[in-house]
Short mmCIF file of C-alpha atoms in Angstrom, two decimals:
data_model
loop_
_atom_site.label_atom_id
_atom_site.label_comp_id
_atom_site.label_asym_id
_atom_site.label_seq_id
_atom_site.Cartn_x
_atom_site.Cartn_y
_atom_site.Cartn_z
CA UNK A 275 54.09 54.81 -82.95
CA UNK A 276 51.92 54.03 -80.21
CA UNK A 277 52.45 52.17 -77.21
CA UNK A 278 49.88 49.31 -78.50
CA UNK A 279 51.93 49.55 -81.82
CA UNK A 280 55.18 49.64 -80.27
CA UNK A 281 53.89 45.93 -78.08
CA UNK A 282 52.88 44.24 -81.30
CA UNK A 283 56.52 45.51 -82.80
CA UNK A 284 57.90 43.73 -80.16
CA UNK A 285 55.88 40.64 -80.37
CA UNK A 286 56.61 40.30 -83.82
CA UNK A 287 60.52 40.31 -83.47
CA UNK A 288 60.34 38.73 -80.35
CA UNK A 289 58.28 35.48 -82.22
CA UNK A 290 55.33 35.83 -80.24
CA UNK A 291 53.56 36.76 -83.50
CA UNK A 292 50.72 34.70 -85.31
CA UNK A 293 49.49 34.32 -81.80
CA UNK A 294 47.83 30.69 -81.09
CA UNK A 295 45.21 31.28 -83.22
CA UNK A 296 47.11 32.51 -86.29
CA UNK A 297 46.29 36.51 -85.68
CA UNK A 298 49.35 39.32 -86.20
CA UNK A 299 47.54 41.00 -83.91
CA UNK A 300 44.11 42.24 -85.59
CA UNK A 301 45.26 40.45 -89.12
CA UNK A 302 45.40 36.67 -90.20
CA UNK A 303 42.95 33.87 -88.67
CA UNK A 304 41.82 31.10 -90.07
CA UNK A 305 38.06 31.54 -91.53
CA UNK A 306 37.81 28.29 -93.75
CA UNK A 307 34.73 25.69 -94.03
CA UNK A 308 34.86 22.77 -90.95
CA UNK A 309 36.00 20.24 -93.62
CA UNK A 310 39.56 21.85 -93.73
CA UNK A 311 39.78 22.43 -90.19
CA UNK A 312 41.40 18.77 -89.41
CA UNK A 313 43.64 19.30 -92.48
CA UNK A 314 44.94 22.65 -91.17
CA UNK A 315 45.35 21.33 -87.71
CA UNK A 316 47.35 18.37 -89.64
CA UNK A 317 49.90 20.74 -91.69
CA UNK A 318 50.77 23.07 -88.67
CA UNK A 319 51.28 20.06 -86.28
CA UNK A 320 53.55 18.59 -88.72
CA UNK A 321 55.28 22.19 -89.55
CA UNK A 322 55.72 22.78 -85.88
CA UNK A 323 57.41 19.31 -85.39
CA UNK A 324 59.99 19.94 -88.25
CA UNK A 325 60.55 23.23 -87.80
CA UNK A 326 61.77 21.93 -84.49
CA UNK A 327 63.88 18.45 -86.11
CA UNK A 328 67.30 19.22 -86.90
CA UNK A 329 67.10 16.73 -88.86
CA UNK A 330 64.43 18.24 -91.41
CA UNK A 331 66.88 21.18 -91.11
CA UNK A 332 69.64 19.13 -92.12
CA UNK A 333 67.75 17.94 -95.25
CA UNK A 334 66.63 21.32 -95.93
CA UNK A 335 69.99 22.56 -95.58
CA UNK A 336 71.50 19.98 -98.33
CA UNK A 337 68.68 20.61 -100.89
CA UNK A 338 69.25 24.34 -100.47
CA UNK A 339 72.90 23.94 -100.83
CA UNK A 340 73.36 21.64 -103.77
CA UNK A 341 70.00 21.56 -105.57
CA UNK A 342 68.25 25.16 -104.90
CA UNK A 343 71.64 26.79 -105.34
CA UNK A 344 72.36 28.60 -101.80
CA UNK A 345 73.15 31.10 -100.73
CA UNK A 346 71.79 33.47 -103.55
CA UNK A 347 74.77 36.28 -103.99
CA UNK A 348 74.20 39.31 -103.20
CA UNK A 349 75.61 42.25 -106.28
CA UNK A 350 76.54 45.53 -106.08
CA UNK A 351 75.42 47.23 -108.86
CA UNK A 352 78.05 49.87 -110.09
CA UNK A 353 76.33 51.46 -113.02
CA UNK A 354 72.96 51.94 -111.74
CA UNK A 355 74.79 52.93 -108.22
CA UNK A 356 76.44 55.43 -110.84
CA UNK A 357 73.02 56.24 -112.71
CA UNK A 358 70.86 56.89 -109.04
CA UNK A 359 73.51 58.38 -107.48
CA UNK A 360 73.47 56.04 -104.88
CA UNK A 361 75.12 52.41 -103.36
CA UNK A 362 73.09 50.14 -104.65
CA UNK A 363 73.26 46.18 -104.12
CA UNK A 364 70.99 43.57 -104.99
CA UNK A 365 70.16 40.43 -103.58
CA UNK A 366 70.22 37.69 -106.55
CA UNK A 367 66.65 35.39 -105.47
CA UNK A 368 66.25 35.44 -109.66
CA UNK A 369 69.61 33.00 -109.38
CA UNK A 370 68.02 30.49 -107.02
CA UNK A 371 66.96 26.99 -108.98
CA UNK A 372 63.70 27.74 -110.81
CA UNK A 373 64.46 31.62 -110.97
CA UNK A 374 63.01 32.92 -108.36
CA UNK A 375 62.49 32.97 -104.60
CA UNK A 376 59.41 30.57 -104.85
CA UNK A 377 61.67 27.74 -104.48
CA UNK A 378 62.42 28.25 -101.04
CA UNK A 379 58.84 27.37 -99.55
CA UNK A 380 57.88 25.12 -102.31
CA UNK A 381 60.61 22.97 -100.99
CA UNK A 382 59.52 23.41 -97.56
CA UNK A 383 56.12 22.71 -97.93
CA UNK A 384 57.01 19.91 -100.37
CA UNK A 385 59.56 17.82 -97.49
CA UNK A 386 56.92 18.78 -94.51
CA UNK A 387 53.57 17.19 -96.87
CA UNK A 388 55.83 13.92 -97.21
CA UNK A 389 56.39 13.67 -93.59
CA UNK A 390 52.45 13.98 -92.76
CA UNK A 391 52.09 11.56 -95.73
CA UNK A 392 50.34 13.44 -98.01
CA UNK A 393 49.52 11.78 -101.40
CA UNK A 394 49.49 14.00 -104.00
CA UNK A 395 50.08 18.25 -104.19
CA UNK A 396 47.64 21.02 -105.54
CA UNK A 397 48.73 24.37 -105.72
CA UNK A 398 47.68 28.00 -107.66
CA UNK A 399 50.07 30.25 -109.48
CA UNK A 400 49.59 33.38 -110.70
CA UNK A 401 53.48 34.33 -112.62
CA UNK A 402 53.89 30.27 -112.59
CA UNK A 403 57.04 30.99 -111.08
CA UNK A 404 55.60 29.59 -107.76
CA UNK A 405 54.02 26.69 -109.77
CA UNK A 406 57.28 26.02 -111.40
CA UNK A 407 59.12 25.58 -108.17
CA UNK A 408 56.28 23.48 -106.61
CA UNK A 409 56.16 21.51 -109.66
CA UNK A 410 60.36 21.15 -109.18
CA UNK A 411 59.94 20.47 -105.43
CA UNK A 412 57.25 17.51 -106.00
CA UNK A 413 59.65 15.87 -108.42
CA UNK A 414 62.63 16.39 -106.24
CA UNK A 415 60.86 14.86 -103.35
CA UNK A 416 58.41 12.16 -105.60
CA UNK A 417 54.60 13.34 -105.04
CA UNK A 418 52.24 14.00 -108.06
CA UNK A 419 51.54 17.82 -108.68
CA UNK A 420 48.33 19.31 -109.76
CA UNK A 421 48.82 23.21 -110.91
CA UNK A 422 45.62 25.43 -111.05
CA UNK A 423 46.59 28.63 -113.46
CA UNK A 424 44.14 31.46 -114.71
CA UNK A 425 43.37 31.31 -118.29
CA UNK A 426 44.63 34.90 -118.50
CA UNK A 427 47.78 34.29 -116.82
CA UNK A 428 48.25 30.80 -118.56
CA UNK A 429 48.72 33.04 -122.01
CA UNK A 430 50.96 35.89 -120.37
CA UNK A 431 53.44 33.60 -118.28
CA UNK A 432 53.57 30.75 -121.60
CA UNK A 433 57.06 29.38 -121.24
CA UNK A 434 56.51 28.40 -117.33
CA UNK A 435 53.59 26.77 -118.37
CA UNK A 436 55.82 24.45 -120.70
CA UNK A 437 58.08 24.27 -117.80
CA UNK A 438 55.91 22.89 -114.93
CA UNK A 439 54.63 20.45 -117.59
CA UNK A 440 58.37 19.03 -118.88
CA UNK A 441 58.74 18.73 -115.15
CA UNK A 442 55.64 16.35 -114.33
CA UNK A 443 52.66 18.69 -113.28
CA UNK A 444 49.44 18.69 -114.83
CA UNK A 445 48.42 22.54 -115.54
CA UNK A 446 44.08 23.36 -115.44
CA UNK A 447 43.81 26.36 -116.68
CA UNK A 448 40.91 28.82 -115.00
CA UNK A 449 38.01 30.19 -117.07
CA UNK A 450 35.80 31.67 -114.85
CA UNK A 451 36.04 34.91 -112.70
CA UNK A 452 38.92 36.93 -113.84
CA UNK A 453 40.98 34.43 -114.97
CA UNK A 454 43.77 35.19 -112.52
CA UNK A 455 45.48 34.36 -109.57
CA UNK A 456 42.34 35.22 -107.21
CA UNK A 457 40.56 32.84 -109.51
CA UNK A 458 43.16 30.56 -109.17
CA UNK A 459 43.32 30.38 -105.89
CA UNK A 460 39.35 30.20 -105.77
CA UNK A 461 39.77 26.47 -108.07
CA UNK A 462 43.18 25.30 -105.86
CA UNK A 463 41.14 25.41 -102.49
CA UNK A 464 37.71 24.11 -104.01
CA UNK A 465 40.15 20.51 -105.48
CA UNK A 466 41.68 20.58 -101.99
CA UNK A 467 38.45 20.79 -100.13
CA UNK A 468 37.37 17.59 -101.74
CA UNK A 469 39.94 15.59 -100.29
CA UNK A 470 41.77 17.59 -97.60
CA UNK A 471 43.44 14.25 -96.30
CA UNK A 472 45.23 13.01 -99.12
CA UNK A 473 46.09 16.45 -100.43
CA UNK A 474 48.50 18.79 -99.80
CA UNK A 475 47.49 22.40 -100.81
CA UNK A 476 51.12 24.44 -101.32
CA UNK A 477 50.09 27.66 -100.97
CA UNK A 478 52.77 30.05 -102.98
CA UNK A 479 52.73 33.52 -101.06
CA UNK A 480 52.44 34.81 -97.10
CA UNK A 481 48.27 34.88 -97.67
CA UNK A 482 45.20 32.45 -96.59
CA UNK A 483 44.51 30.75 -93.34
CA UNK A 484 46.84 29.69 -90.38
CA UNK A 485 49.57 28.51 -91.06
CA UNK A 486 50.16 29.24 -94.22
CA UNK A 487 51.43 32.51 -93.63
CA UNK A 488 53.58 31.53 -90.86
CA UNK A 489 55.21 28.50 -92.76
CA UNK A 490 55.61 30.71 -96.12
CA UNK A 491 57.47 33.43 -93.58
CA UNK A 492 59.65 30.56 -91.97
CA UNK A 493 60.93 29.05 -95.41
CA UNK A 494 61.14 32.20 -97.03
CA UNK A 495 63.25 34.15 -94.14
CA UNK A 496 66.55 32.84 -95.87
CA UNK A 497 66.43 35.42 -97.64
CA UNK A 498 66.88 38.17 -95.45
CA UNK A 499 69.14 36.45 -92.65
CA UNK A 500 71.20 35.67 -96.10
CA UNK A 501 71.10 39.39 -97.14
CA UNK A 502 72.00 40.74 -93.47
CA UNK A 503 75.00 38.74 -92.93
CA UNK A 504 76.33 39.17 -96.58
CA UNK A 505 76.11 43.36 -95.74
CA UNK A 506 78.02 43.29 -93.18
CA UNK A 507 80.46 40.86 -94.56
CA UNK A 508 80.42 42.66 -98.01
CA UNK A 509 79.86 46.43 -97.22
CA UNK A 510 80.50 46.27 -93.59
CA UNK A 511 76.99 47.68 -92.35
CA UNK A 512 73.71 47.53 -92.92
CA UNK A 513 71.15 49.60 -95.99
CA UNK A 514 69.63 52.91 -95.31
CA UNK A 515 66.99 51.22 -97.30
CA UNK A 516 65.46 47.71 -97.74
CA UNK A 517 63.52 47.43 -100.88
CA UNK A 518 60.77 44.69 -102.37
CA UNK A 519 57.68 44.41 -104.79
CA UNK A 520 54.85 43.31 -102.76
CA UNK A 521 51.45 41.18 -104.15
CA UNK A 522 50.27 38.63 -101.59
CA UNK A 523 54.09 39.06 -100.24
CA UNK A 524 56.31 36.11 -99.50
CA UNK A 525 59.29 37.55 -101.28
CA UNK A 526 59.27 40.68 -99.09
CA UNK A 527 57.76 39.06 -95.82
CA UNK A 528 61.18 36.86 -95.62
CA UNK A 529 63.68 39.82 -97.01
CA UNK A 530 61.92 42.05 -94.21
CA UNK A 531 62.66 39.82 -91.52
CA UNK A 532 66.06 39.85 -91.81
CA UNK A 533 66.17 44.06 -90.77
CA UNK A 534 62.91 44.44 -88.64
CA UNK A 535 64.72 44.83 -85.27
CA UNK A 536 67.45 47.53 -87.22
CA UNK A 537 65.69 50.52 -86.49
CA UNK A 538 67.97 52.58 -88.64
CA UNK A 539 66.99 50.26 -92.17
CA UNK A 540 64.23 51.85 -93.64
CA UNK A 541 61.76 49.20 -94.99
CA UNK A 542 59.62 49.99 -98.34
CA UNK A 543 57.19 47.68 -100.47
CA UNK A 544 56.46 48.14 -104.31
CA UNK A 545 52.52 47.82 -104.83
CA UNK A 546 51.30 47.31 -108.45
CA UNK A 547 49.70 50.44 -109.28
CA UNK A 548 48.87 49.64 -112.62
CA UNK A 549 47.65 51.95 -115.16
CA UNK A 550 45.45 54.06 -112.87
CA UNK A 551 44.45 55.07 -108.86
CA UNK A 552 40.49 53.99 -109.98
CA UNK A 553 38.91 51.15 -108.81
CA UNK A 554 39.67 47.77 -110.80
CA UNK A 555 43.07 49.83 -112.71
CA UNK A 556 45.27 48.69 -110.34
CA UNK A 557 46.29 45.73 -107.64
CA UNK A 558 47.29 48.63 -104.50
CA UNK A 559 45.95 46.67 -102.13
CA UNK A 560 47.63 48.30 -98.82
CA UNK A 561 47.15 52.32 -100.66
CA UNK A 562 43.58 51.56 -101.46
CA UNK A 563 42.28 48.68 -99.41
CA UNK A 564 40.24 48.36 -96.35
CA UNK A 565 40.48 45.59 -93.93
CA UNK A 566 38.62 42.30 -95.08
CA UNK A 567 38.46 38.59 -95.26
CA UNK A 568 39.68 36.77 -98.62
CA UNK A 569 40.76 32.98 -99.10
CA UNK A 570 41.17 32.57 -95.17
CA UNK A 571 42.64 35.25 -93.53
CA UNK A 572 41.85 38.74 -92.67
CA UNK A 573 44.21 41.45 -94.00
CA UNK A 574 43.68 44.66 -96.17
CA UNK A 575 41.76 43.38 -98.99
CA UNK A 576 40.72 45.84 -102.15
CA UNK A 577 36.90 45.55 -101.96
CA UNK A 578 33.47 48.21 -102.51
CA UNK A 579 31.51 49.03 -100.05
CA UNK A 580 29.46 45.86 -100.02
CA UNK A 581 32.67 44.09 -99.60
CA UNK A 582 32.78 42.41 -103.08
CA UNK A 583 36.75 42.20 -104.34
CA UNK A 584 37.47 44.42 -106.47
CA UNK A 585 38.80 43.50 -109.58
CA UNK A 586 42.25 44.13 -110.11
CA UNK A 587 44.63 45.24 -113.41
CA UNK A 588 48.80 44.81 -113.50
CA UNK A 589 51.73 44.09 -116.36
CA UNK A 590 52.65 41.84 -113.38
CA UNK A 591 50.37 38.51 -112.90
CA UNK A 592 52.67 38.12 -109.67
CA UNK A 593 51.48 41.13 -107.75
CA UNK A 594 48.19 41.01 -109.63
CA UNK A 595 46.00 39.58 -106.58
CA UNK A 596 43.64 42.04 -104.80
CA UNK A 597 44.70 41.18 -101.35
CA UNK A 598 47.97 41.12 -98.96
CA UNK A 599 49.44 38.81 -96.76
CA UNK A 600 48.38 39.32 -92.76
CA UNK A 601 51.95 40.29 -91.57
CA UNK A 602 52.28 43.05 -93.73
CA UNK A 603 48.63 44.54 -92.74
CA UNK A 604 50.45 44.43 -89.34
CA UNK A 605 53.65 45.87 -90.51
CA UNK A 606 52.08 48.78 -92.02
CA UNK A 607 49.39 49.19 -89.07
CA UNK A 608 53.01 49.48 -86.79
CA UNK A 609 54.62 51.50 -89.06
CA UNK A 610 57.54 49.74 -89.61
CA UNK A 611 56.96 49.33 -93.67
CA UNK A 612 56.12 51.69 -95.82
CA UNK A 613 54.11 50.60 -98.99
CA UNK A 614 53.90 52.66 -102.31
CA UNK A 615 52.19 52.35 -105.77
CA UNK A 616 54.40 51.91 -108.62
CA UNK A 617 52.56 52.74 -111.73
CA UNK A 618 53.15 49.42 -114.92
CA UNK A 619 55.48 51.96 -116.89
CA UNK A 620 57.52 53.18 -114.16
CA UNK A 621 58.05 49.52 -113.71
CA UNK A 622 59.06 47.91 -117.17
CA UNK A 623 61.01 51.63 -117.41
CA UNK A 624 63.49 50.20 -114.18
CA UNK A 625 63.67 46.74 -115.91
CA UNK A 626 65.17 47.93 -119.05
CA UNK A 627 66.91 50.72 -116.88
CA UNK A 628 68.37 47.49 -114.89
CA UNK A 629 68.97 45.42 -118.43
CA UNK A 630 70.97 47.86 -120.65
CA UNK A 631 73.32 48.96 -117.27
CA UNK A 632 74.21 45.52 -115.54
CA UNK A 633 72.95 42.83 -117.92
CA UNK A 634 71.03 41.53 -115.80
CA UNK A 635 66.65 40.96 -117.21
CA UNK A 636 64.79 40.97 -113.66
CA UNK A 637 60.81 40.14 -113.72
CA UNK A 638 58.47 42.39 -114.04
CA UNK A 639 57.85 41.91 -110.19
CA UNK A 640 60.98 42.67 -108.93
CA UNK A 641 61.15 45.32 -111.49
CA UNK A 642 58.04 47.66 -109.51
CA UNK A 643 61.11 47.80 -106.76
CA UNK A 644 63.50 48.61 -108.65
CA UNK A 645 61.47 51.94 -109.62
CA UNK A 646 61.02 52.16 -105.97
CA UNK A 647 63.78 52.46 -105.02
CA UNK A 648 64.99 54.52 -107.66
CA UNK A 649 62.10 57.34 -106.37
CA UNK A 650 63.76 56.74 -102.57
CA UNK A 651 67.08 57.66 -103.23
CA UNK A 652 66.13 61.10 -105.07
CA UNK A 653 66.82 63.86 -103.24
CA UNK A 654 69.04 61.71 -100.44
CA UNK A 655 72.75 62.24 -100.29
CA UNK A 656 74.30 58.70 -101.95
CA UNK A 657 71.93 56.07 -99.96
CA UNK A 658 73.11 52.78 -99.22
CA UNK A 659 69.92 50.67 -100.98
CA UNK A 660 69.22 47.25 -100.78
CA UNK A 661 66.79 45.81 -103.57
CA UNK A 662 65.73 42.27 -103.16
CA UNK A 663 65.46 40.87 -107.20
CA UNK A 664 63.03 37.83 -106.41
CA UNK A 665 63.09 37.01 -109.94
CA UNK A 666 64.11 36.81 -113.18
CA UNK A 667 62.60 37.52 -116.93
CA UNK A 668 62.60 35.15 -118.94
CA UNK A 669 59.13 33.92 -118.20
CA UNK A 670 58.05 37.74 -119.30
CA UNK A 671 59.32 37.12 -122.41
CA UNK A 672 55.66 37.20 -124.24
CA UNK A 673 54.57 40.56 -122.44
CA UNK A 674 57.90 42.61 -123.22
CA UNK A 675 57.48 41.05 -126.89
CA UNK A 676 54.31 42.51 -127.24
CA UNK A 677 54.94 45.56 -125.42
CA UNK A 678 58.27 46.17 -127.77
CA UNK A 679 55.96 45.27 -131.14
CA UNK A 680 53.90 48.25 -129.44
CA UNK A 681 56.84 50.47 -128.83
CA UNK A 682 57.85 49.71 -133.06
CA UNK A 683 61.36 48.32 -131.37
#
């Protein structure tokens, strides 16, 4: 690490990081038409104000406790510890209300639009677990919820579909580009550009302009102060290795900032590699991306050499988005996380691996960590390993059907 490296470390754990223009160092921005420019400047005045109100902490704090269902526990995991021959404990986001970690900054986001007096919510989902628990948090907190879903991802994530609609969203479905979350997120920003004043955009993951990914990291950090403290209450130290699936990122961003001043926690993020390393057979954006601008914000972005994105191919509509959030551009650039592909069988093979040992069905997201982690701990003497589950399975249900009718199971 150099010393330049070593400064923006600092900054980073020392909060100095986005800087006042929403950079981590050379990643993040804001590069958005003029029109949104007063309704950005609206959302991160009224962040920064309750972010500082302990009485919007106080709120937060009683929805969290009695509706979102925290703290999450965290597990240790005795027959996979067995099976890896390793410690291995897992932090339970797939028990949060919703099941998954989306809840934490749809909630957020959700209490902070009804304090600027926002009218109605638009957001993009790409697993629909992040539309689920936007669709949750508008009915919790009484605004109208508009849910822009590709078509691809609106037949391969079915049953959260259903959900979001029992619960009061309207679901538009995406035809055109790919039909996934990058097209998703295409339609979500064109509705809110149309009336940036009386709508809220909740944006789902740590991506897009300031200050979306500073709020996402803010609500979603819970997790790893949660995970830290229950170590050390539960095992009495900290992980030789902290473990998460990675697409835009707002799962990991907020486990990762629980451990990124422990300089002895090794810090790893699962990339869909898909079924192959050529261009449009995976969603790797940080092993095969360059540095780029997508929906706001520069980060690494997976693009040719014209800079059109790349399209992108994953079992997992989650992580199946062809750029990364700005903080983790600048946490690889450091050095302090390490990012890996994880191929879509080496990933469904941890989630039954996970299933048949400790009951428990993760995501398919998650599930690219899992395998992860699994590779880490060969060849290490009994690892203490710390795998953040950000979700559970049941919304995979149609894909693992159709992969098992493949399989003849």
């Amino acid at each position: 690490m150099t010393a330049d490296t070593q400064g923006l470390l600092r900054a980073l754990i020392g909060g100095a990081l986005p800087n006042e223009h929403g950079f981590f160092g050379p990643f993040g921005g804001r590069f958005v038409p003029e029109t949104l420019v007063p309704a950005l400047d609206r959302f991160e005045a009224g962040a920064r104000d309750a972010l500082a109100d302990a009485a919007f902490h106080n709120e937060l704090r009683q929805h969290q406790e009695t509706w979102v269902g925290r703290p999450t526990p965290l597990m240790y995991a005795p027959r996979l510890s067995e099976a890896w021959k390793a410690q291995v404990w897992l932090k339970r986001e797939d028990l949060a209300h919703t099941g998954a970690h989306k809840i934490n900054n749809a909630l957020g986001q959700a209490l902070i639009a009804k304090r600027i007096g926002a009218e109605r919510i638009v957001a993009e989902t790409g697993a629909g677990q992040h539309g689920v628990a936007t669709a949750a948090a508008c009915a919790r907190v009484g605004l109208p919820c508009i849910v822009y879903m590709g078509a691809k991802d609106v037949e391969r994530q079915a049953p959260n579909v259903v959900r979001m609609r029992r619960m009061g969203a309207e679901v538009r479905p995406v035809t055109t580009g790919d039909a996934t979350l990058r097209s998703a997120v295409d339609e979500a920003i064109r509705h809110w550009v149309g009336d940036p004043q009386g709508t809220h955009y909740i944006l789902g993951s740590a991506v897009g302009p300031h200050p979306f990914p500073w709020v996402v990291r803010e609500f979603q950090k819970v997790i790893g102060i949660e995970s830290r403290r229950q170590m050390l209450e539960q095992v009495h130290g900290l992980p030789d290795l902290a473990v998460a699936c990675v697409g835009g990122g707002s799962n990991a961003i907020g486990f990762y900032h629980g451990f990124l001043g422990d300089s002895s926690v090794e810090m790893h993020g699962a990339e869909a590699g898909g079924v192959g390393a050529a261009v449009g057979q995976h969603a790797a954006t940080m092993s095969g991306g360059t540095p780029g601008v997508l929906h706001g914000s520069r980060s690494m972005l997976l693009q040719d050499e014209d800079g059109q994105v790349s399209d992108t191919q994953s079992v997992s509509a989650g992580l199946d988005y062809p750029a990364i959030g700005p903080e983790h551009a600048l946490l690889a650039h450091v050095g302090r996380v390490r990012y890996h592909a994880v191929r879509d069988g080496e990933a469904i093979a941890a989630l039954d691996e996970l299933s048949r040992l400790e009951g428990i069905l993760p995501a398919v997201e998650p599930a690219h960590a899992l395998a992860l982690a699994k590779r880490l701990c060969e060849g290490r003497d009994h690892p203490t390993v710390l795998v953040n589950v950000c979700g559970r399975g049941d919304k995979d249900m149609p894909i693992l059907t159709r992969l098992a009718e493949q399989e003849g199971r």
